[in-house]
XYZ file of N, CA and C in Angstrom:
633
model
N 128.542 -138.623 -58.706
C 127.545 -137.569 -58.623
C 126.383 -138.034 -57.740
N 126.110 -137.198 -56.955
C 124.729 -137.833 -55.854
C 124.207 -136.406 -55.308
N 122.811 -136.439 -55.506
C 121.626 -135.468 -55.559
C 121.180 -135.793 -54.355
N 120.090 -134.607 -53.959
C 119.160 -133.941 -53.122
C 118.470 -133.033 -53.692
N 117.094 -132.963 -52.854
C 116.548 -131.821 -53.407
C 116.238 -130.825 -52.143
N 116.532 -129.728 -52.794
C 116.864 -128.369 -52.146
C 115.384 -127.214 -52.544
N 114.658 -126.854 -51.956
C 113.516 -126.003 -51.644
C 113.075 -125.839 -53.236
N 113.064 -127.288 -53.689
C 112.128 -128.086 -54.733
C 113.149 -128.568 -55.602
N 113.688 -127.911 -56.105
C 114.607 -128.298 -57.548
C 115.416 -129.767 -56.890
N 115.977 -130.393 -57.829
C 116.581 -131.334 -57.302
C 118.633 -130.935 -57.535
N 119.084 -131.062 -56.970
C 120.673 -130.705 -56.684
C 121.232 -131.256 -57.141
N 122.192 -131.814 -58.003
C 123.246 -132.778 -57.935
C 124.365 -132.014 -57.836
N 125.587 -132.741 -57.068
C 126.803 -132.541 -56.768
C 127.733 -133.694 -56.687
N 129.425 -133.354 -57.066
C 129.706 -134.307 -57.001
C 131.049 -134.150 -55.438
N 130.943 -135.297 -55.434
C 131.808 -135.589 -53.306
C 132.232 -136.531 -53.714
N 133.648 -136.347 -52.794
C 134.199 -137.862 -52.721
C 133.252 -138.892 -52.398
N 133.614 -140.108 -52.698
C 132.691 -141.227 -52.435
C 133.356 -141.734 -50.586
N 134.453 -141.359 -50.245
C 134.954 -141.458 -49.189
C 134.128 -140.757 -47.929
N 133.809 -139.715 -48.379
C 132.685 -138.531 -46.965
C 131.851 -139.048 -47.685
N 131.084 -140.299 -48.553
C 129.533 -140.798 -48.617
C 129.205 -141.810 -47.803
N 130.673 -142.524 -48.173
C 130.295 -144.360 -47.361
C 130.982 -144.620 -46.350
N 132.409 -143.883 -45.741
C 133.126 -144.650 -45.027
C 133.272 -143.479 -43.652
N 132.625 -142.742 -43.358
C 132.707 -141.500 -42.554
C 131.477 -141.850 -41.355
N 131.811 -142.771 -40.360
C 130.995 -142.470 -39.333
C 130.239 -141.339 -38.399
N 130.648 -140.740 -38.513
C 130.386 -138.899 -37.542
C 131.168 -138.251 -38.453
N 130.878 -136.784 -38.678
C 131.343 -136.066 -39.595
C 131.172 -134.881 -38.671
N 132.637 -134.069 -37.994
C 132.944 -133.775 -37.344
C 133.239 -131.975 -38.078
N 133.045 -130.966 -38.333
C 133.793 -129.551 -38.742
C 134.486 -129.099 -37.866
N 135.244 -127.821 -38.649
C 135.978 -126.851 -37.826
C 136.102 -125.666 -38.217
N 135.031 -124.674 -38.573
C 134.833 -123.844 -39.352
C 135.667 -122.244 -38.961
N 136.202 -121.619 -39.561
C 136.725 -119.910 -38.968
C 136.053 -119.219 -39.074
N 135.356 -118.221 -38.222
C 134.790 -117.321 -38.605
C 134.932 -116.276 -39.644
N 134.563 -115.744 -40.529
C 135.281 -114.990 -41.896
C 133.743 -114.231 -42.130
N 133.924 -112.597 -42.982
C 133.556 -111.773 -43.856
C 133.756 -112.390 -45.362
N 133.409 -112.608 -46.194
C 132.939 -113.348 -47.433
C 132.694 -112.428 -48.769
N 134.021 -111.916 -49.500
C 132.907 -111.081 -50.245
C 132.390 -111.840 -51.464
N 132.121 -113.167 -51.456
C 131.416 -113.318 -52.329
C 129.818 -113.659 -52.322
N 129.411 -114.016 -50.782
C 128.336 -114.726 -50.354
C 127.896 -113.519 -49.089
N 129.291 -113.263 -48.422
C 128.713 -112.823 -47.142
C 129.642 -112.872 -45.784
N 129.347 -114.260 -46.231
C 130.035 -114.874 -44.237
C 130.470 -116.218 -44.736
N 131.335 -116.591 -43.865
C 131.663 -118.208 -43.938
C 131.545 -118.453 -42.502
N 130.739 -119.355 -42.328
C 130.292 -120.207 -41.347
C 130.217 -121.447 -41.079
N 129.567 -122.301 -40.751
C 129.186 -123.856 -40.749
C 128.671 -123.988 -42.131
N 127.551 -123.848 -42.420
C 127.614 -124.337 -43.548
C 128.458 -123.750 -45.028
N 128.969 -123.378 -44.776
C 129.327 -122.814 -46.342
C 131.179 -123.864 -46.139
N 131.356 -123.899 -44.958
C 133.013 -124.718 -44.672
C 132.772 -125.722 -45.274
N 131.545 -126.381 -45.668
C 131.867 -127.528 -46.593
C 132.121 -127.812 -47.908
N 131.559 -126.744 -48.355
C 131.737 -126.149 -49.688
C 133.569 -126.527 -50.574
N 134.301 -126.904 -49.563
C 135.803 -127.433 -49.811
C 135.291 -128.724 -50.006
N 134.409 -129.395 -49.457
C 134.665 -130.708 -50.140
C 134.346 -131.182 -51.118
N 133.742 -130.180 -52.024
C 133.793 -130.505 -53.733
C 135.762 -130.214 -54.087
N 135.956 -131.582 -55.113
C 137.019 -131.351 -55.682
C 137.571 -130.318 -56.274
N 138.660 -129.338 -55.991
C 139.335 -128.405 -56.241
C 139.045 -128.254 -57.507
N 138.430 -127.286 -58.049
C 138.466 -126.735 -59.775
C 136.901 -127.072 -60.012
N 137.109 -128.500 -59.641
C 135.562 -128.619 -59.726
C 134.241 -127.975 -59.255
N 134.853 -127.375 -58.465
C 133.447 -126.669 -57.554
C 133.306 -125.370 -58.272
N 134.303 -124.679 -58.664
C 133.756 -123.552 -59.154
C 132.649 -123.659 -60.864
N 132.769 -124.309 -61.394
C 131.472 -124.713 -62.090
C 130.193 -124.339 -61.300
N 129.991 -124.966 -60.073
C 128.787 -125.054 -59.267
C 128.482 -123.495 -58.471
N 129.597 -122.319 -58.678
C 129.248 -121.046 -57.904
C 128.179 -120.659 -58.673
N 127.500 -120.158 -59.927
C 126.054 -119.379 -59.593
C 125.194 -120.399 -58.981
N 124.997 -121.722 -58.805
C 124.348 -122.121 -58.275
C 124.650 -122.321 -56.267
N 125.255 -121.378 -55.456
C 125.938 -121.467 -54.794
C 124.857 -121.996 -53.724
N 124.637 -121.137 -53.211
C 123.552 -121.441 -52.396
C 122.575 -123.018 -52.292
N 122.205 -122.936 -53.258
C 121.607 -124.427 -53.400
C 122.417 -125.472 -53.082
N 123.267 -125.615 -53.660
C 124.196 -126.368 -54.092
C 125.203 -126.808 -52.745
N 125.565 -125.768 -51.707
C 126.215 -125.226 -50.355
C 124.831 -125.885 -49.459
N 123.937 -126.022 -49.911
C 122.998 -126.608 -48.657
C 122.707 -128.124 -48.999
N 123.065 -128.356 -50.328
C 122.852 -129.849 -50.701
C 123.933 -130.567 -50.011
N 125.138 -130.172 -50.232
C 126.539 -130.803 -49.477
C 125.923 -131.053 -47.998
N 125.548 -129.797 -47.798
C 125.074 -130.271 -45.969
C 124.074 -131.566 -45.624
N 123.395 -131.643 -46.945
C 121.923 -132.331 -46.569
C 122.602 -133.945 -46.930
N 123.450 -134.061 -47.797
C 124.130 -135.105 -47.956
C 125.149 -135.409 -46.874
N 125.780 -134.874 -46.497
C 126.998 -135.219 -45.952
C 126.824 -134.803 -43.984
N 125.957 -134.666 -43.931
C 124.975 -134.503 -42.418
C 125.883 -134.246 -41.380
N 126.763 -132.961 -41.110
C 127.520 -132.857 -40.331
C 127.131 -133.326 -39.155
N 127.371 -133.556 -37.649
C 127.040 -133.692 -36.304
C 127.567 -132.584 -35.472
N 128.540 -132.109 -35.627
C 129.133 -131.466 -34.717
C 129.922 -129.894 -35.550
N 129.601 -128.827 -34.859
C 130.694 -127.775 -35.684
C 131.281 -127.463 -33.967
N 132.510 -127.511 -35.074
C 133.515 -126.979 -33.474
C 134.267 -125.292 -33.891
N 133.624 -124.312 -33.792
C 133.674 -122.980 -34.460
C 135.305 -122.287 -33.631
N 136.158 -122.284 -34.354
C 137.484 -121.992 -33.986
C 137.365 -120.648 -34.137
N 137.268 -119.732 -32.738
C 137.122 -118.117 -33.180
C 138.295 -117.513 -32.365
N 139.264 -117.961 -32.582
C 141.022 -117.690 -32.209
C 140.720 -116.375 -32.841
N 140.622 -116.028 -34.250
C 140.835 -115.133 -34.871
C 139.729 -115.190 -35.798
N 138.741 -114.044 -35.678
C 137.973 -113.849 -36.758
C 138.524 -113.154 -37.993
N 137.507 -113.238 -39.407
C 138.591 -112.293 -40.204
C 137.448 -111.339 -40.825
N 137.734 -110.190 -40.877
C 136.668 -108.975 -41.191
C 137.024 -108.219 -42.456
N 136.219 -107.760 -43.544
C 136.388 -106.881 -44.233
C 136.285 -107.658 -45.601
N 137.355 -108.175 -45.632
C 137.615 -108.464 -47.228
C 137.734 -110.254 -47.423
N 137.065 -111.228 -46.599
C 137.897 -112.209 -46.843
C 137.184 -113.608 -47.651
N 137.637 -114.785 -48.025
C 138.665 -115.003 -47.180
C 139.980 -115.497 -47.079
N 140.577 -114.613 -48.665
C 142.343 -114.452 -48.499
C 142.335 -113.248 -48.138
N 141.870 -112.076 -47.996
C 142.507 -111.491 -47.471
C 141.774 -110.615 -45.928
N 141.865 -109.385 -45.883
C 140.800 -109.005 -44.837
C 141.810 -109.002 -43.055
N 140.554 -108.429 -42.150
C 141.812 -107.968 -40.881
C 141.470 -109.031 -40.030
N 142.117 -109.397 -39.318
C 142.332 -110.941 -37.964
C 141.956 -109.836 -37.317
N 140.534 -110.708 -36.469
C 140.031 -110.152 -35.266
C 140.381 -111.152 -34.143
N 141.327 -110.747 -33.337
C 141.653 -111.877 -32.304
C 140.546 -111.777 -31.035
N 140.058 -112.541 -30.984
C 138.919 -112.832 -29.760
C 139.094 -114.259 -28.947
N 139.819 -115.137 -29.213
C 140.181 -116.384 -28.639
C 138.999 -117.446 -28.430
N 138.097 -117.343 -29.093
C 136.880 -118.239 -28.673
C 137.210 -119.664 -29.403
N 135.782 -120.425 -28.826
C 135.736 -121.864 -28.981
C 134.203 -122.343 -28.651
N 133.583 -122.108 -29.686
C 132.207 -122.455 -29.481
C 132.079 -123.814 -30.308
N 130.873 -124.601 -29.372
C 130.824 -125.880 -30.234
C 129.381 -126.316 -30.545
N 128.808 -126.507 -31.353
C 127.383 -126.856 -31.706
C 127.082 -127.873 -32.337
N 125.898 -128.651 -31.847
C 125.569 -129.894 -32.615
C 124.483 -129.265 -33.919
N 123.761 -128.273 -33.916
C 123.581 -128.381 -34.886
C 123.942 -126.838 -35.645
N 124.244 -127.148 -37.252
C 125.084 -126.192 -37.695
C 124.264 -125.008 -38.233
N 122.627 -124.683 -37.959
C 122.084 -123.930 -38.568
C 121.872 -123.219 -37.274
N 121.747 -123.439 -36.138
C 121.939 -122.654 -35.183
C 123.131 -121.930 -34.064
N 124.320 -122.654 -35.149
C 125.357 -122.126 -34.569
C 126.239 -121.063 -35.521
N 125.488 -121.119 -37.159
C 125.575 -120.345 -37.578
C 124.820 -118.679 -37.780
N 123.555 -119.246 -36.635
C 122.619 -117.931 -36.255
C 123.296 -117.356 -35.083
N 124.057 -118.276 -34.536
C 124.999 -117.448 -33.296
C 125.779 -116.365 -33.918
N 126.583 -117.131 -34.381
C 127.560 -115.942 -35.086
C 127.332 -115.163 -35.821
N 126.181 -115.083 -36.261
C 125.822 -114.228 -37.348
C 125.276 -112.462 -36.157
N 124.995 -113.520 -35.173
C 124.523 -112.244 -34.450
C 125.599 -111.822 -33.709
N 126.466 -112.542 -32.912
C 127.932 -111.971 -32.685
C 128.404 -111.050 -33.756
N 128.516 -111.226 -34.968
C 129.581 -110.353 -35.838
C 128.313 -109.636 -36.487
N 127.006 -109.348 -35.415
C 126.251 -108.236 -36.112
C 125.725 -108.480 -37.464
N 125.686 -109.659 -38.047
C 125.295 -109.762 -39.607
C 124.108 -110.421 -39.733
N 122.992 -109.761 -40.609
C 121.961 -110.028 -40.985
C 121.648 -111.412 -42.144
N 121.461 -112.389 -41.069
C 121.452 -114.095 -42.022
C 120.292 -113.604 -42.979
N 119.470 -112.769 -43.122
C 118.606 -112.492 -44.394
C 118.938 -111.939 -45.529
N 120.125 -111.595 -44.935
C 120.691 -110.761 -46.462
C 121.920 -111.790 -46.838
N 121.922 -112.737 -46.117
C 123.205 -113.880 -46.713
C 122.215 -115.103 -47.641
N 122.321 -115.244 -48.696
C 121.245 -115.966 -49.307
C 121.194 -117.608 -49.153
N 122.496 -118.262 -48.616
C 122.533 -119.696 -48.497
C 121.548 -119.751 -46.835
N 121.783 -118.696 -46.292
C 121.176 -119.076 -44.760
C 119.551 -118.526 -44.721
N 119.002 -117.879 -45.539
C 117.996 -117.376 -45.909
C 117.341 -118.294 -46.755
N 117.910 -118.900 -47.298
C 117.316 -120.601 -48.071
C 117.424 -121.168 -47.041
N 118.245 -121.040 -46.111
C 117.925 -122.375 -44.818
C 117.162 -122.306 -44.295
N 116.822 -121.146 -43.775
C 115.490 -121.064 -42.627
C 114.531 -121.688 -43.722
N 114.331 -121.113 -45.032
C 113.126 -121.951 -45.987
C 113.126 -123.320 -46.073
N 114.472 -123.978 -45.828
C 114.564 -125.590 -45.559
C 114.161 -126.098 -44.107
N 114.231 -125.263 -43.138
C 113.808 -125.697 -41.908
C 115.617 -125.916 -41.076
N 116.638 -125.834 -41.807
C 117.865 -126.303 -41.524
C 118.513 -124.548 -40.568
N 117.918 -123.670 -40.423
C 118.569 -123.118 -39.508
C 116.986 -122.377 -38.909
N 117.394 -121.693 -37.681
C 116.380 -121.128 -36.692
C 116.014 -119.945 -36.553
N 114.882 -119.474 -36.339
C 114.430 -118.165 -36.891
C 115.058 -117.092 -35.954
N 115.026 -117.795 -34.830
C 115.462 -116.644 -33.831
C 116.568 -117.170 -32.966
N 117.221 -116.248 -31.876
C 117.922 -117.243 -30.677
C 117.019 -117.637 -29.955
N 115.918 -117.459 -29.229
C 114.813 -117.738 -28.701
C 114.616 -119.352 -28.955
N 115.418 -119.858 -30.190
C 114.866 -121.119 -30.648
C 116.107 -122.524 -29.925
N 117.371 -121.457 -29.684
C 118.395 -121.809 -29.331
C 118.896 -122.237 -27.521
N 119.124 -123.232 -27.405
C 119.830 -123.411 -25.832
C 121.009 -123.448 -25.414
N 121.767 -122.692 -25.043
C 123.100 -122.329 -24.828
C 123.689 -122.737 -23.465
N 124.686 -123.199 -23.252
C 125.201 -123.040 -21.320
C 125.534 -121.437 -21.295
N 125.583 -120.758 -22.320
C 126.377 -119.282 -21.613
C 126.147 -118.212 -22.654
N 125.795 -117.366 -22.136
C 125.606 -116.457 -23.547
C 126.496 -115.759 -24.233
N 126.454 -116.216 -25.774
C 127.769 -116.353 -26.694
C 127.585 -115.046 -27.019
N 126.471 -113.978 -26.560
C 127.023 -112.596 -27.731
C 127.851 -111.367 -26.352
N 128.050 -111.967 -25.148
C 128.771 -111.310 -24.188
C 130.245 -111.068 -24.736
N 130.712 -111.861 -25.661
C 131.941 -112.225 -26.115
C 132.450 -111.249 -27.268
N 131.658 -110.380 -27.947
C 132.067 -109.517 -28.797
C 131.085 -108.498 -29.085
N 131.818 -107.154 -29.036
C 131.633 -106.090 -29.040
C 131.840 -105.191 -30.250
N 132.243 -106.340 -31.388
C 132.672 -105.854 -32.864
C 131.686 -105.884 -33.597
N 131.152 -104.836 -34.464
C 130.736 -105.084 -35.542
C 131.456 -105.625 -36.918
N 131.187 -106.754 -37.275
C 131.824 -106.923 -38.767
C 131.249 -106.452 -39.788
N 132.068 -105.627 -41.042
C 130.898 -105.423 -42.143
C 131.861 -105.391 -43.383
N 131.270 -105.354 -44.559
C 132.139 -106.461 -45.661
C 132.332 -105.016 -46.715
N 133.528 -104.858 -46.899
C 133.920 -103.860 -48.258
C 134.577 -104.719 -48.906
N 133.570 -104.777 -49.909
C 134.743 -105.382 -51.156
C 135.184 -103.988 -51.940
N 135.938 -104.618 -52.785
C 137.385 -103.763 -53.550
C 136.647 -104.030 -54.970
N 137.227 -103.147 -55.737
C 136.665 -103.190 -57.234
C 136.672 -104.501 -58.134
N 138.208 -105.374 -57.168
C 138.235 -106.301 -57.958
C 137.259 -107.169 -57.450
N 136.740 -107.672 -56.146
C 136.095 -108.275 -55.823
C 134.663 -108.298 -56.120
N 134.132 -106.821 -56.785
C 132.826 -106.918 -57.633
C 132.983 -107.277 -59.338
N 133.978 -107.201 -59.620
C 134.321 -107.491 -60.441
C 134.250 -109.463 -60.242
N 134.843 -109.871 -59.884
C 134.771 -111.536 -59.735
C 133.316 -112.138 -59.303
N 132.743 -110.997 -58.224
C 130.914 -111.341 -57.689
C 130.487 -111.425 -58.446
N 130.679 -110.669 -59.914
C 129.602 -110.599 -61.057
C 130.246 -111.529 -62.045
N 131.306 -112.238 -61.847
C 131.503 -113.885 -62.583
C 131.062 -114.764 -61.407
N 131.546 -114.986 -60.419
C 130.432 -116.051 -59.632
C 129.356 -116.141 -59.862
N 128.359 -115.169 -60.407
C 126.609 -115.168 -60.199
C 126.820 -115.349 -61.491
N 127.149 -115.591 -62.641
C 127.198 -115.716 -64.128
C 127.655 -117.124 -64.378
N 126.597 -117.658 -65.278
C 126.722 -119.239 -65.475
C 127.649 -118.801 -66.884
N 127.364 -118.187 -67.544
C 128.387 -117.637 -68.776
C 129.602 -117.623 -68.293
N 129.679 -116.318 -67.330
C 131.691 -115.937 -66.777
C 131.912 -117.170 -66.142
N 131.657 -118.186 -65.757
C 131.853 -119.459 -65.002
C 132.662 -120.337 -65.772
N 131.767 -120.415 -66.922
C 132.374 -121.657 -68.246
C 133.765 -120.884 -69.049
N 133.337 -119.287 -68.680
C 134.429 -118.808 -69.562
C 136.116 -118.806 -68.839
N 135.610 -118.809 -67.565
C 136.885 -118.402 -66.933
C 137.548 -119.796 -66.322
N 136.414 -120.651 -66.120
C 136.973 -121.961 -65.379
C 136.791 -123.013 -66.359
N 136.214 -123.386 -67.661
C 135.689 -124.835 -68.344
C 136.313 -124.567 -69.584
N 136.412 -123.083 -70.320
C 136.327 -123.412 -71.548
C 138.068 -123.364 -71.721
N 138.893 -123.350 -73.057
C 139.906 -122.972 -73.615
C 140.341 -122.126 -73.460
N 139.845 -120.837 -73.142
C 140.334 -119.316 -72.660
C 140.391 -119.632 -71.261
N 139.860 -120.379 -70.224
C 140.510 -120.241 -69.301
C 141.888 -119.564 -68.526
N 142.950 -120.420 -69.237
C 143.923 -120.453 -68.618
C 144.772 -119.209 -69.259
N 144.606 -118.405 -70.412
C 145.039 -117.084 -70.813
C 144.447 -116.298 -70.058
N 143.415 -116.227 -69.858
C 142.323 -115.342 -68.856
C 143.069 -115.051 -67.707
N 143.317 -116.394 -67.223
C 143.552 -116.673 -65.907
C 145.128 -115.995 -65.790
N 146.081 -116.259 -66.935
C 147.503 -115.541 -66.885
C 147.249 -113.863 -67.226
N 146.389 -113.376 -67.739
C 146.179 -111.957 -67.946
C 146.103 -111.552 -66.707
N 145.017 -112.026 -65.623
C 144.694 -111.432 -64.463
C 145.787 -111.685 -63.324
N 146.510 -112.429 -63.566
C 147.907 -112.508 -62.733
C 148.490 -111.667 -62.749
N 148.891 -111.441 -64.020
C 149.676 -110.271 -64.610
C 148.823 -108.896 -64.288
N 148.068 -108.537 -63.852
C 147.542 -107.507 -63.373
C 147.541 -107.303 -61.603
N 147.006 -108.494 -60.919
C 147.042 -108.585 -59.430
C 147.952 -109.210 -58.774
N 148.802 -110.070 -59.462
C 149.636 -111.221 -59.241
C 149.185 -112.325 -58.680
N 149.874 -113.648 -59.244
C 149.420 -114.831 -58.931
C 149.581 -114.935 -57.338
N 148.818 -115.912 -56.503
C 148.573 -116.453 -55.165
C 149.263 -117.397 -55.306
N 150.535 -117.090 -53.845
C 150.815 -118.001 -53.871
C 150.841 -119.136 -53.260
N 149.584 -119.465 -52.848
C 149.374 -120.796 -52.425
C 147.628 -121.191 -52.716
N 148.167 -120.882 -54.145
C 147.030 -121.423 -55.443
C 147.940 -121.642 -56.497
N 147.543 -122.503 -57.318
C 148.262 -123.390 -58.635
C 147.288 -124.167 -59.019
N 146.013 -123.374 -59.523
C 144.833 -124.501 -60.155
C 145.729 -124.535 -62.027
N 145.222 -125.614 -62.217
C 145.785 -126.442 -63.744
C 144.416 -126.470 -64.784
N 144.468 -124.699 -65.158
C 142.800 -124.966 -65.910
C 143.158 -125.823 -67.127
């Protein structure tokens, strides 16, 4: 477990000890994605995988905080933003592939996540991990703040915008719940929970968490 403090409170999270001590440059490769639980997936939120599988979902109502502590610990250098295919609507299992073929690369990840945010038209004030960033100083208020070789919003002409589905407000309102959190991922009902709702949407299959 290893802390930071995040726009006062202090954070703890737990990371491999491998991305603490033995990781010279810490390199991303983030997809562009519609989010219905946050928003957007960008640079910072792609790290959010490196909390241990099962484990991290404990840490979703605290998302935000918690999504900027990983960053502040684990100090990316480089995002290399793979925009082969964006994904719009619903994601990010599911939702529509926007093929655009890009390849943008940024050293730092709070202004390359203000790029894209303005490419796919989305308001970083209404995304709450990047709206805590600008309050950390970790992303930039404007492009004005930004230096580019080429200008990245020539490249798309799409608006992205996020419909979630009934079930997906349905799960938003257990992510933001420190209660539905313990109930669905920590406690003993877990894993009946978890076979009821299969049995309604069907299991994923390329998920097999072991509550």
């Amino acid at each position: 477990m290893v802390e930071t403090d995040v726009a006062g409170p202090t954070v703890q999270v737990e990371l491999p000890p491998m991305l603490l001590r033995d990781i010279d440059v810490f390199i991303i490769m983030p997809v562009p994605k519609v989010y219905v639980m946050n928003g957007v997936i960008l640079a910072f939120k792609n790290q959010w995988g490196c909390i241990p599988e099962v484990k991290r979902l404990r840490y979703h109502p605290d998302f935000q905080y918690v999504v900027l502590a990983i960053n502040k610990l684990l100090r990316p250098k480089l995002a290399i933003f793979d925009g082969t295919y964006f994904l719009n609507r619903t994601g990010p299992m599911d939702g529509d592939p926007v093929p655009l073929n890009l390849l943008i690369v940024s050293n730092d990840l709070g202004a390359g996540d203000l790029v894209f945010c303005e490419m796919m038209r989305i308001d970083p004030n209404r995304i709450g991990h990047l709206r805590l960033a600008r309050r950390e100083s970790m992303m930039p208020r404007s492009l004005s703040q930004v230096e580019f070789n080429t200008d990245p919003l020539q490249f798309n002409k799409q608006r992205f915008v996020l419909k979630r589905t009934l079930m997906n407000w349905i799960a938003l309102g257990a992510f933001r719940s420190k209660v539905a959190t313990w109930l669905l991922y920590q406690s003993k009902f877990a894993k009946p929970v978890h076979d009821l709702l299969y049995l309604i949407r069907g299991r994923p299959k390329d998920v097999n968490p072991q509550w």
